[in-house]
């Protein structure tokens, strides 16, 4: 569908008329093309695109570290690096992937680009703070990368004391970089909360907001409330490492378990900073490609808030072997199950949406199917490791690594790729090759399973994580895991090629999915101030494909 006139598309509302490139309303991409116009922009869409460039760069760096780990583990002994280098590589892989990719990936890219469009607003509440959040993120990344290039660190991404306080590797710059990145997360979360409360267009009540907005709102609450805890903790560990304060040193009256409590009080909710936006993406995609109103809208919306709330009280399941009492372990185990209940609500409602829908199996929907598998499979293993009797023998084995990657990395990457393919035409007004999209989705979903299912098996057999050498009986499964990682890398290379081609030579489109999400009611790519003319009104709910009352009437007439 290429816009060829200023006539409103079917289903559009006043103020959303589409214009072609020859009209009087340039898109945000062409409204200023100098480097300065991008670097100093306060347009939420351009800021989202700049986040995308940097986040994808860091994803590439983290992916290279991951491949180096898998190559090293091809053989039981030394393969391509020594033990200290291996420790540094797996630490840097974790730091880059979590702090520089997974936490900002969906909120900072798609949240920035889409939130005002979904609310009928011209921008976020604080445009300059939005730009500041990007540069704060880059400043923190710069400190972290400087530390990596000047010796790296070998503590693991969790920075556990007392080792992180005494290691001779370069801990302080990386910790300080992560501390700075936390401010970016707080600024983004605060901006989204205020935007959601104050900038909704007439007609968009709380229960007419897109479910993506609900997910971003719940995520933002976590970012604002939890991130200060990890920020202060990282400052304490930095000071401990530089000045030997003794805060976490038993010999000097400190307590290393205190570090674990403070770290996981943030880092368990941080799991939902990564996964809740993914849930929001999938709620949009399942409606668009099933051609149905979302099943159980309020249940899905409330479950996002429920996950955000309960997530603050389940941190202790990471510490079952730290010496906590049996009662505490039982309480944390039960609270962990509650997170599973809220997640199951979402899964059942997504399946209910697909049921009897006119499903279009395009690339974004393929990633939805992969996401559903990783969420259910990874969630079930989460229930298992949330049970004390099972977690103790699996603790610090590759079973935990595989679970972590299934539920966090698998679900987040599936949603990230689904969002990238679904909103690529919205962001750039171009369409990629759908056939290659499905081929790459197959490679990535199969490659991810081939990488991490062997790790479930080798972990269940007793192989500890983070070990440089391992017994020969584990080699076959490690070779299989490395082969799966190669498939995964090949899938990402295919995506990079056809999306780059689409940016240059892709067919011009406006709304190729015929989606009725609010963000699609303006031209693609959107104009600088999102809408042409006065602020629009929204008489219908998002993804309003079928009037439920009319559908019930037709059934009763039959």
Coordinates of C-alpha atoms in Angstrom, one line a residue:
X1 CA 0.0 0.0 0.0
X2 CA 1.7 3.2 -1.2
X3 CA 0.1 6.5 -0.2
X4 CA -0.6 8.4 -3.3
X5 CA -2.9 11.2 -2.1
X6 CA -4.0 13.2 0.9
X7 CA -7.3 11.2 1.1
X8 CA -7.7 9.5 4.5
X9 CA -7.2 5.7 4.4
X10 CA -10.2 3.5 5.4
X11 CA -10.5 3.5 9.2
X12 CA -8.4 6.6 9.7
X13 CA -9.6 9.4 11.9
X14 CA -9.4 13.1 11.3
X15 CA -5.9 14.5 11.4
X16 CA -4.3 11.3 10.2
X17 CA -4.4 11.8 6.5
X18 CA -1.4 10.2 4.6
X19 CA 0.7 12.2 2.2
X20 CA 3.3 11.1 -0.3
X21 CA 6.8 12.3 -0.7
X22 CA 5.7 15.1 -3.1
X23 CA 3.3 16.6 -0.6
X24 CA 3.9 19.4 1.8
X25 CA 4.5 17.3 4.9
X26 CA 7.9 15.8 5.0
X27 CA 8.5 12.8 7.3
X28 CA 10.7 13.0 10.3
X29 CA 13.5 11.3 8.3
X30 CA 13.7 14.2 5.7
X31 CA 12.9 17.2 8.0
X32 CA 16.6 18.1 8.4
X33 CA 19.3 15.9 7.1
X34 CA 22.5 17.3 8.6
X35 CA 24.4 15.5 11.3
X36 CA 23.7 18.3 13.7
X37 CA 20.0 18.0 13.1
X38 CA 20.2 14.4 14.3
X39 CA 22.6 14.8 17.2
X40 CA 20.6 17.7 18.7
X41 CA 17.1 16.5 17.8
X42 CA 14.4 16.3 20.5
X43 CA 12.1 14.4 18.2
X44 CA 11.2 11.1 20.0
X45 CA 11.3 9.2 16.7
X46 CA 14.8 10.3 15.8
X47 CA 16.0 9.6 19.3
X48 CA 14.5 6.1 19.0
X49 CA 16.4 5.5 15.7
X50 CA 19.7 6.7 17.3
X51 CA 19.1 4.3 20.2
X52 CA 18.5 1.6 17.6
X53 CA 21.9 2.2 15.9
X54 CA 23.8 2.0 19.2
X55 CA 21.9 -0.8 20.8
X56 CA 22.4 -3.0 17.6
X57 CA 26.1 -2.2 17.7
X58 CA 26.4 -3.3 21.3
X59 CA 24.3 -6.4 20.4
X60 CA 26.9 -7.2 17.8
X61 CA 29.7 -6.8 20.3
X62 CA 27.9 -9.1 22.9
X63 CA 27.2 -11.6 20.2
X64 CA 30.9 -11.8 19.2
X65 CA 31.8 -12.5 22.8
X66 CA 29.1 -15.2 22.9
X67 CA 30.6 -16.9 19.8
X68 CA 34.1 -16.7 21.4
X69 CA 32.7 -18.5 24.5
X70 CA 31.1 -21.3 22.4
X71 CA 34.3 -21.8 20.3
X72 CA 36.4 -22.1 23.5
X73 CA 34.0 -24.7 24.8
X74 CA 34.3 -26.9 21.7
X75 CA 37.0 -28.9 23.5
X76 CA 37.4 -29.9 27.2
X77 CA 40.7 -28.1 27.5
X78 CA 42.2 -24.9 26.2
X79 CA 41.0 -24.1 22.6
X80 CA 41.6 -20.4 21.6
X81 CA 42.2 -18.6 24.9
X82 CA 43.6 -18.9 28.4
X83 CA 41.6 -19.2 31.5
X84 CA 41.8 -15.5 32.6
X85 CA 40.8 -14.4 29.1
X86 CA 37.8 -16.8 29.2
X87 CA 36.7 -15.3 32.5
X88 CA 36.9 -11.8 31.0
X89 CA 35.0 -12.8 27.9
X90 CA 32.0 -14.3 29.6
X91 CA 31.8 -11.4 32.0
X92 CA 31.9 -8.8 29.2
X93 CA 29.3 -10.9 27.2
X94 CA 26.9 -10.6 30.2
X95 CA 27.6 -7.0 30.9
X96 CA 27.1 -5.8 27.3
X97 CA 24.1 -8.0 26.6
X98 CA 22.2 -7.1 29.8
X99 CA 23.1 -3.5 30.4
X100 CA 23.7 -2.2 26.9
X101 CA 21.3 -4.4 24.8
X102 CA 18.4 -6.2 26.6
X103 CA 17.4 -3.5 29.2
X104 CA 17.2 -0.6 26.7
X105 CA 16.3 -2.6 23.5
X106 CA 12.6 -2.4 23.4
X107 CA 11.7 0.5 25.7
X108 CA 14.4 2.9 24.4
X109 CA 13.9 2.1 20.7
X110 CA 10.3 1.1 20.1
X111 CA 9.0 2.8 23.3
X112 CA 10.5 6.1 22.3
X113 CA 9.3 5.8 18.7
X114 CA 5.8 4.5 19.4
X115 CA 4.5 5.7 22.7
X116 CA 3.5 9.2 21.6
X117 CA 2.1 7.8 18.4
X118 CA 0.0 5.3 20.4
X119 CA -1.3 8.1 22.7
X120 CA -2.0 10.6 20.0
X121 CA 0.7 13.0 21.3
X122 CA 3.2 15.0 19.4
X123 CA 6.1 14.0 21.5
X124 CA 7.0 12.7 25.0
X125 CA 6.4 14.9 28.0
X126 CA 10.1 15.9 28.4
X127 CA 11.8 15.9 24.9
X128 CA 15.1 17.4 26.1
X129 CA 15.4 14.8 28.9
X130 CA 14.7 12.2 26.3
X131 CA 17.7 13.3 24.3
X132 CA 19.8 13.5 27.6
X133 CA 18.9 9.9 28.4
X134 CA 20.5 8.8 25.1
X135 CA 23.8 10.7 25.8
X136 CA 23.8 9.5 29.4
X137 CA 23.5 5.9 28.1
X138 CA 26.4 6.5 25.7
X139 CA 28.5 8.0 28.4
X140 CA 27.9 5.0 30.6
X141 CA 28.7 2.7 27.7
X142 CA 31.9 4.6 27.0
X143 CA 33.1 4.1 30.6
X144 CA 32.2 0.4 30.4
X145 CA 34.0 -0.1 27.1
X146 CA 37.1 1.8 28.3
X147 CA 37.3 -0.6 31.2
X148 CA 36.9 -3.6 28.8
X149 CA 39.7 -2.3 26.6
X150 CA 42.0 -1.6 29.6
X151 CA 42.1 -5.0 31.2
X152 CA 38.5 -6.0 31.4
X153 CA 37.0 -7.6 34.5
X154 CA 36.5 -11.3 35.4
X155 CA 33.7 -11.2 38.1
X156 CA 30.8 -12.3 36.0
X157 CA 28.0 -9.8 35.2
X158 CA 26.7 -10.1 38.8
X159 CA 29.9 -8.5 40.3
X160 CA 29.6 -10.7 43.4
X161 CA 31.6 -9.6 46.4
X162 CA 34.0 -10.3 48.0
X163 CA 35.8 -11.2 44.7
X164 CA 34.8 -8.0 42.9
X165 CA 36.3 -6.0 45.7
X166 CA 39.7 -7.7 45.5
X167 CA 40.2 -8.8 41.9
X168 CA 43.1 -7.1 40.1
X169 CA 41.1 -6.7 36.9
X170 CA 39.6 -3.4 35.8
X171 CA 36.3 -3.4 37.8
X172 CA 35.8 0.3 38.7
X173 CA 35.3 1.8 35.2
X174 CA 32.8 -0.9 34.2
X175 CA 30.8 -0.6 37.5
X176 CA 30.8 3.2 37.1
X177 CA 29.6 2.8 33.5
X178 CA 26.7 0.6 34.6
X179 CA 25.9 3.2 37.4
X180 CA 25.7 6.0 34.7
X181 CA 23.5 3.8 32.4
X182 CA 21.1 3.5 35.3
X183 CA 20.4 7.2 35.1
X184 CA 19.4 6.8 31.5
X185 CA 17.0 4.1 32.5
X186 CA 15.4 6.3 35.2
X187 CA 15.0 9.3 32.9
X188 CA 13.3 7.1 30.2
X189 CA 11.0 5.6 32.8
X190 CA 10.0 8.9 34.3
X191 CA 9.4 10.4 30.9
X192 CA 7.1 7.5 29.9
X193 CA 5.1 7.6 33.1
X194 CA 4.4 11.4 32.8
X195 CA 3.7 11.1 29.1
X196 CA 1.1 8.3 29.7
X197 CA -0.6 10.3 32.5
X198 CA -0.7 13.7 30.9
X199 CA -0.5 13.5 27.1
X200 CA -3.2 11.0 26.0
X201 CA -5.3 12.3 23.1
X202 CA -9.1 13.0 23.7
X203 CA -10.9 9.6 23.6
X204 CA -7.9 7.5 24.9
X205 CA -9.0 6.6 28.4
X206 CA -6.9 4.2 30.5
X207 CA -8.8 1.2 29.2
X208 CA -8.5 2.3 25.6
X209 CA -4.7 2.5 25.7
X210 CA -2.8 0.0 23.5
X211 CA -1.5 -2.9 25.6
X212 CA 2.0 -1.9 24.5
X213 CA 1.5 1.3 26.5
X214 CA 0.4 -0.7 29.5
X215 CA 3.5 -2.8 29.3
X216 CA 5.8 0.3 28.9
X217 CA 4.0 1.9 31.9
X218 CA 4.6 -1.1 34.1
X219 CA 8.2 -1.3 33.0
X220 CA 8.7 2.4 33.7
X221 CA 7.5 2.0 37.2
X222 CA 10.1 -0.7 37.8
X223 CA 12.8 1.4 36.2
X224 CA 12.1 4.4 38.4
X225 CA 11.7 2.4 41.7
X226 CA 14.4 -0.3 41.4
X227 CA 17.2 1.3 39.4
X228 CA 18.4 3.6 42.2
X229 CA 19.0 0.5 44.4
X230 CA 21.5 -1.0 41.9
X231 CA 23.0 2.4 41.2
X232 CA 23.9 2.9 44.8
X233 CA 25.1 -0.7 45.2
X234 CA 27.4 -0.3 42.2
X235 CA 28.9 2.8 43.7
X236 CA 29.5 1.0 47.0
X237 CA 31.3 -1.9 45.2
X238 CA 33.3 0.6 43.2
X239 CA 34.4 2.4 46.4
X240 CA 35.0 -1.0 48.0
X241 CA 37.3 -2.0 45.1
X242 CA 39.2 1.3 45.1
X243 CA 39.4 2.1 48.8
X244 CA 38.8 -1.2 50.7
X245 CA 35.9 0.2 52.8
X246 CA 35.0 -3.2 54.1
X247 CA 31.3 -2.9 53.5
X248 CA 31.1 -6.4 52.1
X249 CA 34.2 -7.9 53.7
X250 CA 33.6 -10.3 56.5
X251 CA 37.1 -9.8 57.9
X252 CA 36.3 -6.1 58.5
X253 CA 32.7 -6.6 59.7
X254 CA 31.0 -6.4 56.4
X255 CA 28.5 -8.9 54.9
X256 CA 28.8 -10.3 51.3
X257 CA 25.2 -11.6 51.5
X258 CA 24.0 -8.1 51.9
X259 CA 25.4 -7.4 48.4
X260 CA 23.3 -10.3 47.1
X261 CA 20.1 -9.0 48.6
X262 CA 20.6 -5.5 47.2
X263 CA 21.7 -6.8 43.8
X264 CA 18.8 -9.2 43.3
X265 CA 16.3 -6.7 44.7
X266 CA 17.0 -4.8 41.5
X267 CA 18.1 -7.5 39.2
X268 CA 15.0 -9.7 39.6
X269 CA 12.6 -6.8 38.7
X270 CA 15.2 -6.0 35.9
X271 CA 14.1 -9.3 34.3
X272 CA 10.7 -7.7 33.8
X273 CA 12.3 -4.5 32.5
X274 CA 13.4 -6.8 29.7
X275 CA 10.4 -9.1 29.4
X276 CA 7.4 -6.8 30.1
X277 CA 8.0 -4.7 27.0
X278 CA 8.3 -7.9 25.0
X279 CA 4.9 -8.9 26.3
X280 CA 3.5 -5.6 25.1
X281 CA 5.0 -6.1 21.6
X282 CA 3.3 -9.5 21.4
X283 CA 0.0 -8.2 22.5
X284 CA 0.0 -5.8 19.5
X285 CA 1.2 -8.4 17.0
X286 CA -1.2 -11.1 18.0
X287 CA -4.1 -8.8 17.4
X288 CA -2.8 -7.4 14.1
X289 CA -2.1 -10.8 12.6
X290 CA -5.1 -12.6 14.0
X291 CA -7.4 -9.8 12.7
X292 CA -9.2 -9.9 16.1
X293 CA -9.6 -7.6 19.1
X294 CA -7.4 -8.8 21.9
X295 CA -9.0 -11.4 24.0
X296 CA -9.3 -10.4 27.7
X297 CA -7.9 -6.8 27.3
X298 CA -8.3 -5.9 31.0
X299 CA -6.8 -9.2 32.2
X300 CA -3.7 -8.6 30.0
X301 CA -3.4 -5.0 31.2
X302 CA -3.7 -5.8 34.9
X303 CA -1.3 -8.8 34.6
X304 CA 1.4 -6.4 33.5
X305 CA 1.0 -4.4 36.7
X306 CA 0.8 -7.6 38.7
X307 CA 4.1 -8.8 37.3
X308 CA 5.7 -5.5 38.0
X309 CA 4.4 -5.5 41.6
X310 CA 5.1 -9.2 42.5
X311 CA 8.6 -9.0 40.9
X312 CA 9.8 -6.8 43.7
X313 CA 9.1 -9.5 46.3
X314 CA 10.7 -12.6 44.6
X315 CA 14.4 -11.7 44.6
X316 CA 15.2 -14.3 47.3
X317 CA 14.8 -17.3 44.9
X318 CA 18.3 -16.4 43.5
X319 CA 19.7 -17.0 47.0
X320 CA 18.4 -20.4 48.0
X321 CA 21.9 -21.6 48.8
X322 CA 23.0 -18.4 50.6
X323 CA 22.0 -19.7 54.0
X324 CA 18.5 -18.2 54.3
X325 CA 16.0 -19.9 56.5
X326 CA 13.6 -22.6 55.2
X327 CA 10.6 -20.4 55.9
X328 CA 12.1 -17.5 53.8
X329 CA 13.0 -19.9 51.0
X330 CA 9.4 -21.2 51.0
X331 CA 7.9 -17.7 50.9
X332 CA 10.1 -16.6 48.0
X333 CA 9.2 -19.8 46.2
X334 CA 5.5 -19.1 46.5
X335 CA 5.9 -15.5 45.3
X336 CA 7.8 -16.9 42.3
X337 CA 4.8 -19.0 41.4
X338 CA 2.6 -15.9 41.4
X339 CA 4.7 -14.4 38.6
X340 CA 4.0 -17.6 36.7
X341 CA 0.2 -17.0 37.3
X342 CA 0.3 -13.5 35.8
X343 CA 2.4 -14.7 32.9
X344 CA 0.0 -17.6 32.2
X345 CA -2.9 -15.1 32.1
X346 CA -1.1 -13.4 29.2
X347 CA -0.4 -16.6 27.4
X348 CA -4.0 -17.9 27.6
X349 CA -5.3 -14.6 26.4
X350 CA -2.9 -14.5 23.4
X351 CA -3.9 -18.0 22.5
X352 CA -7.6 -17.0 22.9
X353 CA -6.9 -14.1 20.5
X354 CA -5.4 -16.4 17.8
X355 CA -8.3 -18.9 18.2
X356 CA -10.6 -18.7 15.2
X357 CA -8.8 -15.6 14.0
X358 CA -7.9 -14.9 10.3
X359 CA -4.2 -15.6 11.0
X360 CA -1.7 -14.1 8.5
X361 CA 1.6 -16.0 9.0
X362 CA 4.0 -13.3 8.3
X363 CA 7.5 -12.8 9.7
X364 CA 6.4 -10.9 12.9
X365 CA 3.8 -13.7 13.6
X366 CA 6.6 -16.3 13.1
X367 CA 8.5 -14.6 15.9
X368 CA 5.4 -14.5 18.0
X369 CA 5.2 -18.4 17.7
X370 CA 8.9 -18.6 18.7
X371 CA 8.2 -16.2 21.6
X372 CA 5.3 -18.3 22.8
X373 CA 7.4 -21.4 22.9
X374 CA 10.3 -19.8 24.7
X375 CA 8.0 -18.1 27.2
X376 CA 6.1 -21.3 28.1
X377 CA 9.2 -23.6 28.1
X378 CA 11.4 -21.1 29.8
X379 CA 8.6 -20.2 32.3
X380 CA 8.1 -23.9 33.2
X381 CA 11.8 -24.2 33.9
X382 CA 11.5 -21.0 36.0
X383 CA 8.9 -22.6 38.1
X384 CA 11.3 -25.6 38.5
X385 CA 14.3 -23.4 39.6
X386 CA 11.9 -21.5 41.9
X387 CA 11.4 -24.7 43.8
X388 CA 14.0 -25.2 46.5
X389 CA 14.4 -28.9 46.2
X390 CA 15.2 -28.6 42.5
X391 CA 17.1 -25.4 42.5
X392 CA 19.8 -26.6 45.0
X393 CA 21.2 -29.3 42.7
X394 CA 20.8 -27.1 39.6
X395 CA 22.4 -24.0 41.2
X396 CA 25.4 -22.7 39.3
X397 CA 25.1 -25.3 36.6
X398 CA 24.4 -24.8 32.8
X399 CA 20.7 -25.6 33.5
X400 CA 20.4 -22.1 35.1
X401 CA 22.3 -20.6 32.1
X402 CA 19.9 -22.3 29.7
X403 CA 16.8 -21.2 31.7
X404 CA 18.1 -17.6 31.9
X405 CA 18.6 -17.5 28.1
X406 CA 15.3 -19.1 27.3
X407 CA 13.1 -16.9 29.3
X408 CA 15.1 -13.6 29.2
X409 CA 17.2 -13.7 26.1
X410 CA 15.0 -15.9 23.9
X411 CA 11.7 -14.1 24.8
X412 CA 13.3 -10.6 24.5
X413 CA 15.1 -11.3 21.2
X414 CA 11.9 -12.9 19.7
X415 CA 10.0 -9.8 20.7
X416 CA 12.7 -7.4 19.5
X417 CA 12.8 -9.1 16.1
X418 CA 9.0 -9.2 15.9
X419 CA 8.9 -5.5 16.7
X420 CA 11.6 -4.7 14.2
X421 CA 9.8 -6.5 11.4
X422 CA 6.3 -5.3 12.3
X423 CA 7.2 -1.6 12.7
X424 CA 10.0 -1.4 10.1
X425 CA 7.5 -0.1 7.5
X426 CA 6.2 2.4 10.1
X427 CA 9.7 3.7 10.9
X428 CA 11.1 3.9 7.4
X429 CA 8.1 3.6 5.0
X430 CA 9.9 0.6 3.2
X431 CA 9.1 -3.1 3.1
X432 CA 11.6 -5.9 3.4
X433 CA 11.5 -9.3 1.5
X434 CA 8.9 -11.4 3.4
X435 CA 10.4 -14.7 2.1
X436 CA 13.8 -14.0 3.5
X437 CA 12.2 -12.8 6.7
X438 CA 10.6 -16.2 7.3
X439 CA 13.9 -18.0 6.4
X440 CA 15.8 -16.0 8.9
X441 CA 13.1 -16.5 11.6
X442 CA 13.4 -20.3 11.0
X443 CA 17.2 -20.2 11.4
X444 CA 17.0 -18.1 14.6
X445 CA 14.3 -20.1 16.3
X446 CA 15.9 -23.4 15.4
X447 CA 19.4 -22.1 16.2
X448 CA 18.3 -20.8 19.6
X449 CA 16.8 -24.2 20.5
X450 CA 19.9 -26.0 19.2
X451 CA 22.1 -23.7 21.3
X452 CA 20.4 -24.0 24.7
X453 CA 18.6 -27.3 24.9
X454 CA 22.0 -29.1 25.0
X455 CA 22.8 -26.7 27.9
X456 CA 19.7 -27.8 29.8
X457 CA 21.0 -31.4 29.4
X458 CA 24.6 -30.8 30.2
X459 CA 23.6 -28.7 33.3
X460 CA 21.2 -31.5 34.5
X461 CA 24.2 -33.9 34.1
X462 CA 26.2 -31.7 36.5
X463 CA 28.4 -29.3 34.4
X464 CA 29.0 -26.1 36.3
X465 CA 28.7 -22.8 34.5
X466 CA 31.6 -20.4 34.0
X467 CA 34.1 -23.3 34.0
X468 CA 37.0 -23.1 31.5
X469 CA 37.7 -26.8 31.4
X470 CA 35.2 -29.7 31.7
X471 CA 35.2 -33.5 31.7
X472 CA 35.2 -35.2 28.2
X473 CA 31.8 -36.8 28.8
X474 CA 30.3 -33.3 28.3
X475 CA 32.0 -32.5 25.0
X476 CA 29.3 -33.8 22.6
X477 CA 26.6 -31.6 24.1
X478 CA 29.0 -28.6 24.1
X479 CA 29.7 -29.2 20.4
X480 CA 26.0 -29.3 19.7
X481 CA 25.5 -26.1 21.5
X482 CA 28.3 -24.4 19.5
X483 CA 26.7 -25.7 16.3
X484 CA 23.4 -24.1 17.3
X485 CA 25.1 -20.8 18.0
X486 CA 26.5 -20.9 14.4
X487 CA 22.9 -21.3 13.0
X488 CA 21.8 -18.4 15.2
X489 CA 24.6 -16.2 14.0
X490 CA 23.8 -17.1 10.4
X491 CA 20.1 -16.1 10.9
X492 CA 21.2 -12.6 12.2
X493 CA 23.5 -12.1 9.2
X494 CA 20.5 -12.8 6.9
X495 CA 18.4 -10.2 8.7
X496 CA 21.2 -7.6 8.5
X497 CA 21.5 -8.1 4.7
X498 CA 17.8 -7.9 3.7
X499 CA 16.9 -5.1 6.1
X500 CA 19.9 -3.0 4.8
X501 CA 18.7 -3.8 1.2
X502 CA 15.1 -2.8 2.1
X503 CA 16.3 0.6 3.5
X504 CA 17.8 1.4 0.2
X505 CA 15.8 -0.4 -2.4
X506 CA 12.6 -1.5 -0.5
X507 CA 9.1 -1.0 -1.9
X508 CA 7.4 2.1 -0.4
X509 CA 4.5 1.2 1.8
X510 CA 2.2 2.8 4.3
X511 CA 0.4 0.1 6.3
X512 CA 1.3 -3.3 4.7
X513 CA -0.3 -5.2 7.6
X514 CA -3.7 -3.4 7.4
X515 CA -3.2 -3.0 11.1
X516 CA -5.7 -1.0 13.2
X517 CA -3.2 -0.1 15.9
X518 CA -3.3 3.6 16.7
X519 CA 0.3 4.1 15.5
X520 CA -0.7 3.1 12.0
X521 CA -3.3 5.8 11.6
X522 CA -0.7 8.4 10.6
X523 CA 1.5 8.3 7.5
X524 CA 4.5 6.0 7.3
X525 CA 7.1 7.2 8.1
X526 CA 5.4 9.8 10.4
X527 CA 5.7 13.5 10.0
X528 CA 7.9 15.4 12.4
X529 CA 5.1 16.2 14.8
X530 CA 3.4 12.8 14.2
X531 CA 0.1 14.1 12.9
X532 CA -1.1 16.5 10.2
X533 CA -3.7 19.1 11.4
X534 CA -5.3 19.3 14.9
X535 CA -4.8 16.6 17.6
X536 CA -6.9 13.6 16.6
X537 CA -9.6 11.9 18.5
X538 CA -10.0 8.2 19.0
X539 CA -13.6 6.9 19.0
X540 CA -12.6 3.2 18.7
X541 CA -10.4 1.0 20.8
X542 CA -7.0 0.0 19.4
X543 CA -7.1 -3.1 17.1
X544 CA -10.8 -2.8 16.7
X545 CA -11.4 -5.4 14.0
X546 CA -14.8 -6.8 14.9
X547 CA -17.5 -5.2 17.0
X548 CA -18.1 -7.9 19.7
X549 CA -21.8 -6.9 20.1
X550 CA -22.4 -7.2 16.3
X551 CA -20.6 -10.5 16.3
X552 CA -22.8 -11.9 19.1
X553 CA -25.9 -10.7 17.2
X554 CA -24.8 -12.5 14.1
X555 CA -24.3 -15.7 16.0
X556 CA -27.7 -15.4 17.7
X557 CA -29.4 -14.8 14.4
X558 CA -27.9 -17.9 13.0

